[in-house]
Amino acid sequence: MAEPSATCVVRPIPYIEPACAFAALRDGGMAVLLESAAVGPDTGRYSIVAVDPVQLVQADWRDGFDRLEALWQTHPRHILPHGWPIGPGFFGSFGYELRRALERVPSRHEREERPSDLVFGLFDTVVVFDLVDRRAAVIACDLVPGGSTAAARA
């Protein structure tokens, strides 16, 4: 794996419920809420909100994994700031039809126009919530050259 090359900045913010933050921040573009269901010190401790990805991969099963890997290979590595086990990076979803990339099983149904089989965004700024200690922070990393700096976004 490549040496870390991206700078991360953490700015603590007042704690609010993650779902409230998600509702306030989503603007119609790609938005992600990963919310812990059972709060506890060892499981379900952190939630994250990510909106407005700097890069987006949408693909069908034929080239979804190849396109995601190509983006992963060009993505600068970073070390997460102390005390925050999750931060900026890739968030998205794998659709059911991606099974065709792994096994050659014929489908009984015609392919319809529908959302992509793979949708992933590269998010350079996220809001992370510690549900146990009830703290929150904006974490930003310089993941894409030429954009605004992590310090300006945090």
PDB file of C-alpha atoms in Angstrom:
ATOM      1  CA  MET A   1       0.000   0.000   0.000  1.00  0.00           C
ATOM      2  CA  ALA A   2       1.208   3.503  -0.770  1.00  0.00           C
ATOM      3  CA  GLU A   3       2.516   5.795   1.936  1.00  0.00           C
ATOM      4  CA  PRO A   4      -0.019   8.295   3.310  1.00  0.00           C
ATOM      5  CA  SER A   5       0.090  11.496   1.287  1.00  0.00           C
ATOM      6  CA  ALA A   6      -3.125  13.360   2.140  1.00  0.00           C
ATOM      7  CA  THR A   7      -3.501  15.821   4.982  1.00  0.00           C
ATOM      8  CA  CYS A   8      -6.538  15.580   7.280  1.00  0.00           C
ATOM      9  CA  VAL A   9      -8.028  18.363   9.394  1.00  0.00           C
ATOM     10  CA  VAL A  10     -10.471  17.871  12.285  1.00  0.00           C
ATOM     11  CA  ARG A  11     -12.799  20.595  13.509  1.00  0.00           C
ATOM     12  CA  PRO A  12     -14.929  19.702  16.544  1.00  0.00           C
ATOM     13  CA  ILE A  13     -18.547  20.891  16.295  1.00  0.00           C
ATOM     14  CA  PRO A  14     -21.489  20.794  18.706  1.00  0.00           C
ATOM     15  CA  TYR A  15     -23.148  17.384  18.879  1.00  0.00           C
ATOM     16  CA  ILE A  16     -26.579  16.900  17.293  1.00  0.00           C
ATOM     17  CA  GLU A  17     -28.383  13.733  16.306  1.00  0.00           C
ATOM     18  CA  PRO A  18     -26.877  12.315  13.083  1.00  0.00           C
ATOM     19  CA  ALA A  19     -30.276  12.034  11.359  1.00  0.00           C
ATOM     20  CA  CYS A  20     -30.908  15.742  12.014  1.00  0.00           C
ATOM     21  CA  ALA A  21     -27.521  16.637  10.533  1.00  0.00           C
ATOM     22  CA  PHE A  22     -28.230  14.455   7.503  1.00  0.00           C
ATOM     23  CA  ALA A  23     -31.607  16.120   6.930  1.00  0.00           C
ATOM     24  CA  ALA A  24     -30.003  19.571   7.113  1.00  0.00           C
ATOM     25  CA  LEU A  25     -27.005  18.782   4.883  1.00  0.00           C
ATOM     26  CA  ARG A  26     -28.439  16.711   2.032  1.00  0.00           C
ATOM     27  CA  ASP A  27     -29.241  18.854  -0.953  1.00  0.00           C
ATOM     28  CA  GLY A  28     -30.504  16.501  -3.609  1.00  0.00           C
ATOM     29  CA  GLY A  29     -27.103  15.173  -4.690  1.00  0.00           C
ATOM     30  CA  MET A  30     -25.541  11.988  -3.398  1.00  0.00           C
ATOM     31  CA  ALA A  31     -25.750  11.863   0.378  1.00  0.00           C
ATOM     32  CA  VAL A  32     -24.886   9.048   2.784  1.00  0.00           C
ATOM     33  CA  LEU A  33     -25.900   8.422   6.391  1.00  0.00           C
ATOM     34  CA  LEU A  34     -24.270   5.458   8.103  1.00  0.00           C
ATOM     35  CA  GLU A  35     -25.983   5.312  11.445  1.00  0.00           C
ATOM     36  CA  SER A  36     -25.254   2.960  14.307  1.00  0.00           C
ATOM     37  CA  ALA A  37     -28.359   1.248  15.581  1.00  0.00           C
ATOM     38  CA  ALA A  38     -27.330  -0.108  18.977  1.00  0.00           C
ATOM     39  CA  VAL A  39     -25.223   2.398  20.893  1.00  0.00           C
ATOM     40  CA  GLY A  40     -22.419   0.914  22.984  1.00  0.00           C
ATOM     41  CA  PRO A  41     -18.722   1.439  23.680  1.00  0.00           C
ATOM     42  CA  ASP A  42     -17.650  -1.564  21.568  1.00  0.00           C
ATOM     43  CA  THR A  43     -20.370  -1.666  18.906  1.00  0.00           C
ATOM     44  CA  GLY A  44     -22.549   0.951  17.356  1.00  0.00           C
ATOM     45  CA  ARG A  45     -20.487   3.861  18.585  1.00  0.00           C
ATOM     46  CA  TYR A  46     -20.014   6.010  15.476  1.00  0.00           C
ATOM     47  CA  SER A  47     -22.268   7.458  12.785  1.00  0.00           C
ATOM     48  CA  ILE A  48     -21.196   9.412   9.717  1.00  0.00           C
ATOM     49  CA  VAL A  49     -22.777  11.862   7.289  1.00  0.00           C
ATOM     50  CA  ALA A  50     -21.224  12.434   3.860  1.00  0.00           C
ATOM     51  CA  VAL A  51     -22.642  14.705   1.158  1.00  0.00           C
ATOM     52  CA  ASP A  52     -21.500  16.055  -2.202  1.00  0.00           C
ATOM     53  CA  PRO A  53     -18.774  13.636  -3.349  1.00  0.00           C
ATOM     54  CA  VAL A  54     -15.782  15.030  -5.222  1.00  0.00           C
ATOM     55  CA  GLN A  55     -15.815  12.000  -7.529  1.00  0.00           C
ATOM     56  CA  LEU A  56     -18.545   9.534  -8.377  1.00  0.00           C
ATOM     57  CA  VAL A  57     -18.467   6.029  -9.842  1.00  0.00           C
ATOM     58  CA  GLN A  58     -21.702   4.673 -11.307  1.00  0.00           C
ATOM     59  CA  ALA A  59     -21.463   1.438 -13.238  1.00  0.00           C
ATOM     60  CA  ASP A  60     -23.262  -1.733 -14.123  1.00  0.00           C
ATOM     61  CA  TRP A  61     -22.052  -5.203 -13.304  1.00  0.00           C
ATOM     62  CA  ARG A  62     -19.836  -5.509 -16.412  1.00  0.00           C
ATOM     63  CA  ASP A  63     -17.262  -2.939 -15.300  1.00  0.00           C
ATOM     64  CA  GLY A  64     -18.280  -1.811 -11.809  1.00  0.00           C
ATOM     65  CA  PHE A  65     -15.414  -3.412  -9.905  1.00  0.00           C
ATOM     66  CA  ASP A  66     -12.825  -2.328 -12.493  1.00  0.00           C
ATOM     67  CA  ARG A  67     -13.982   1.290 -12.324  1.00  0.00           C
ATOM     68  CA  LEU A  68     -13.998   1.283  -8.520  1.00  0.00           C
ATOM     69  CA  GLU A  69     -10.508  -0.232  -8.431  1.00  0.00           C
ATOM     70  CA  ALA A  70      -9.216   2.383 -10.895  1.00  0.00           C
ATOM     71  CA  LEU A  71     -10.484   5.164  -8.640  1.00  0.00           C
ATOM     72  CA  TRP A  72      -9.042   3.411  -5.573  1.00  0.00           C
ATOM     73  CA  GLN A  73      -5.591   3.195  -7.210  1.00  0.00           C
ATOM     74  CA  THR A  74      -5.504   6.959  -7.871  1.00  0.00           C
ATOM     75  CA  HIS A  75      -6.864   7.918  -4.443  1.00  0.00           C
ATOM     76  CA  PRO A  76      -4.215   9.334  -2.073  1.00  0.00           C
ATOM     77  CA  ARG A  77      -3.836   7.455   1.192  1.00  0.00           C
ATOM     78  CA  HIS A  78      -4.342   9.179   4.517  1.00  0.00           C
ATOM     79  CA  ILE A  79      -4.107   8.394   8.200  1.00  0.00           C
ATOM     80  CA  LEU A  80      -7.234   9.032  10.217  1.00  0.00           C
ATOM     81  CA  PRO A  81      -6.851  11.584  12.996  1.00  0.00           C
ATOM     82  CA  HIS A  82      -6.401  10.246  16.530  1.00  0.00           C
ATOM     83  CA  GLY A  83      -9.695   9.441  18.228  1.00  0.00           C
ATOM     84  CA  TRP A  84     -11.738   9.120  15.034  1.00  0.00           C
ATOM     85  CA  PRO A  85     -11.825   5.597  13.500  1.00  0.00           C
ATOM     86  CA  ILE A  86     -13.726   6.636  10.382  1.00  0.00           C
ATOM     87  CA  GLY A  87     -13.350   9.602   8.103  1.00  0.00           C
ATOM     88  CA  PRO A  88     -13.292  10.749   4.484  1.00  0.00           C
ATOM     89  CA  GLY A  89     -13.174   8.146   1.752  1.00  0.00           C
ATOM     90  CA  PHE A  90     -15.448   5.948  -0.357  1.00  0.00           C
ATOM     91  CA  PHE A  91     -19.091   5.419   0.551  1.00  0.00           C
ATOM     92  CA  GLY A  92     -21.757   3.845  -1.601  1.00  0.00           C
ATOM     93  CA  SER A  93     -23.644   0.713  -2.424  1.00  0.00           C
ATOM     94  CA  PHE A  94     -23.388  -2.545  -4.307  1.00  0.00           C
ATOM     95  CA  GLY A  95     -26.540  -3.625  -6.131  1.00  0.00           C
ATOM     96  CA  TYR A  96     -27.835  -7.153  -6.334  1.00  0.00           C
ATOM     97  CA  GLU A  97     -27.000  -7.491 -10.029  1.00  0.00           C
ATOM     98  CA  LEU A  98     -23.253  -7.294  -9.273  1.00  0.00           C
ATOM     99  CA  ARG A  99     -23.464 -11.020  -8.579  1.00  0.00           C
ATOM    100  CA  ARG A 100     -23.149 -11.383 -12.357  1.00  0.00           C
ATOM    101  CA  ALA A 101     -19.578 -10.102 -12.152  1.00  0.00           C
ATOM    102  CA  LEU A 102     -18.741 -12.928  -9.752  1.00  0.00           C
ATOM    103  CA  GLU A 103     -20.747 -15.814 -11.155  1.00  0.00           C
ATOM    104  CA  ARG A 104     -22.145 -16.506 -14.591  1.00  0.00           C
ATOM    105  CA  VAL A 105     -25.766 -17.253 -13.806  1.00  0.00           C
ATOM    106  CA  PRO A 106     -28.363 -16.331 -16.409  1.00  0.00           C
ATOM    107  CA  SER A 107     -31.095 -13.980 -15.341  1.00  0.00           C
ATOM    108  CA  ARG A 108     -34.723 -14.939 -15.803  1.00  0.00           C
ATOM    109  CA  HIS A 109     -35.611 -11.286 -16.285  1.00  0.00           C
ATOM    110  CA  GLU A 110     -34.852  -8.662 -18.909  1.00  0.00           C
ATOM    111  CA  ARG A 111     -32.599  -5.880 -17.724  1.00  0.00           C
ATOM    112  CA  GLU A 112     -34.696  -2.803 -17.083  1.00  0.00           C
ATOM    113  CA  GLU A 113     -33.660   0.803 -16.887  1.00  0.00           C
ATOM    114  CA  ARG A 114     -32.876   1.295 -13.244  1.00  0.00           C
ATOM    115  CA  PRO A 115     -30.204   2.670 -10.957  1.00  0.00           C
ATOM    116  CA  SER A 116     -26.628   1.562 -11.467  1.00  0.00           C
ATOM    117  CA  ASP A 117     -25.473  -1.724  -9.959  1.00  0.00           C
ATOM    118  CA  LEU A 118     -22.587   0.036  -8.225  1.00  0.00           C
ATOM    119  CA  VAL A 119     -22.648   3.612  -6.938  1.00  0.00           C
ATOM    120  CA  PHE A 120     -19.726   4.956  -4.904  1.00  0.00           C
ATOM    121  CA  GLY A 121     -18.702   8.481  -4.077  1.00  0.00           C
ATOM    122  CA  LEU A 122     -15.336   9.746  -2.923  1.00  0.00           C
ATOM    123  CA  PHE A 123     -16.104  12.135  -0.080  1.00  0.00           C
ATOM    124  CA  ASP A 124     -13.282  14.437   1.032  1.00  0.00           C
ATOM    125  CA  THR A 125     -15.272  15.979   3.897  1.00  0.00           C
ATOM    126  CA  VAL A 126     -17.536  14.148   6.350  1.00  0.00           C
ATOM    127  CA  VAL A 127     -19.202  14.713   9.703  1.00  0.00           C
ATOM    128  CA  VAL A 128     -18.508  11.990  12.261  1.00  0.00           C
ATOM    129  CA  PHE A 129     -20.555  11.480  15.426  1.00  0.00           C
ATOM    130  CA  ASP A 130     -19.401   9.641  18.564  1.00  0.00           C
ATOM    131  CA  LEU A 131     -22.698   8.418  20.011  1.00  0.00           C
ATOM    132  CA  VAL A 132     -21.178   7.315  23.326  1.00  0.00           C
ATOM    133  CA  ASP A 133     -19.251  10.480  24.235  1.00  0.00           C
ATOM    134  CA  ARG A 134     -21.777  12.665  22.342  1.00  0.00           C
ATOM    135  CA  ARG A 135     -19.146  14.555  20.391  1.00  0.00           C
ATOM    136  CA  ALA A 136     -18.944  15.393  16.696  1.00  0.00           C
ATOM    137  CA  ALA A 137     -16.392  16.686  14.224  1.00  0.00           C
ATOM    138  CA  VAL A 138     -16.027  17.727  10.627  1.00  0.00           C
ATOM    139  CA  ILE A 139     -13.115  15.769   9.156  1.00  0.00           C
ATOM    140  CA  ALA A 140     -11.657  16.898   5.839  1.00  0.00           C
ATOM    141  CA  CYS A 141      -8.765  15.438   3.841  1.00  0.00           C
ATOM    142  CA  ASP A 142      -6.970  16.631   0.721  1.00  0.00           C
ATOM    143  CA  LEU A 143      -7.979  13.726  -1.535  1.00  0.00           C
ATOM    144  CA  VAL A 144      -8.339  15.476  -4.892  1.00  0.00           C
ATOM    145  CA  PRO A 145      -5.708  17.826  -6.314  1.00  0.00           C
ATOM    146  CA  GLY A 146      -6.795  21.293  -7.315  1.00  0.00           C
ATOM    147  CA  GLY A 147      -9.777  21.530  -4.982  1.00  0.00           C
ATOM    148  CA  SER A 148     -10.223  23.613  -1.885  1.00  0.00           C
ATOM    149  CA  THR A 149      -7.923  22.650   0.972  1.00  0.00           C
ATOM    150  CA  ALA A 150      -8.975  20.433   3.874  1.00  0.00           C
ATOM    151  CA  ALA A 151      -8.363  23.371   6.220  1.00  0.00           C
ATOM    152  CA  ALA A 152     -10.816  25.515   4.263  1.00  0.00           C
ATOM    153  CA  ARG A 153     -13.514  22.800   4.258  1.00  0.00           C
ATOM    154  CA  ALA A 154     -13.263  21.750   7.931  1.00  0.00           C
TER     155      ALA A 154
END
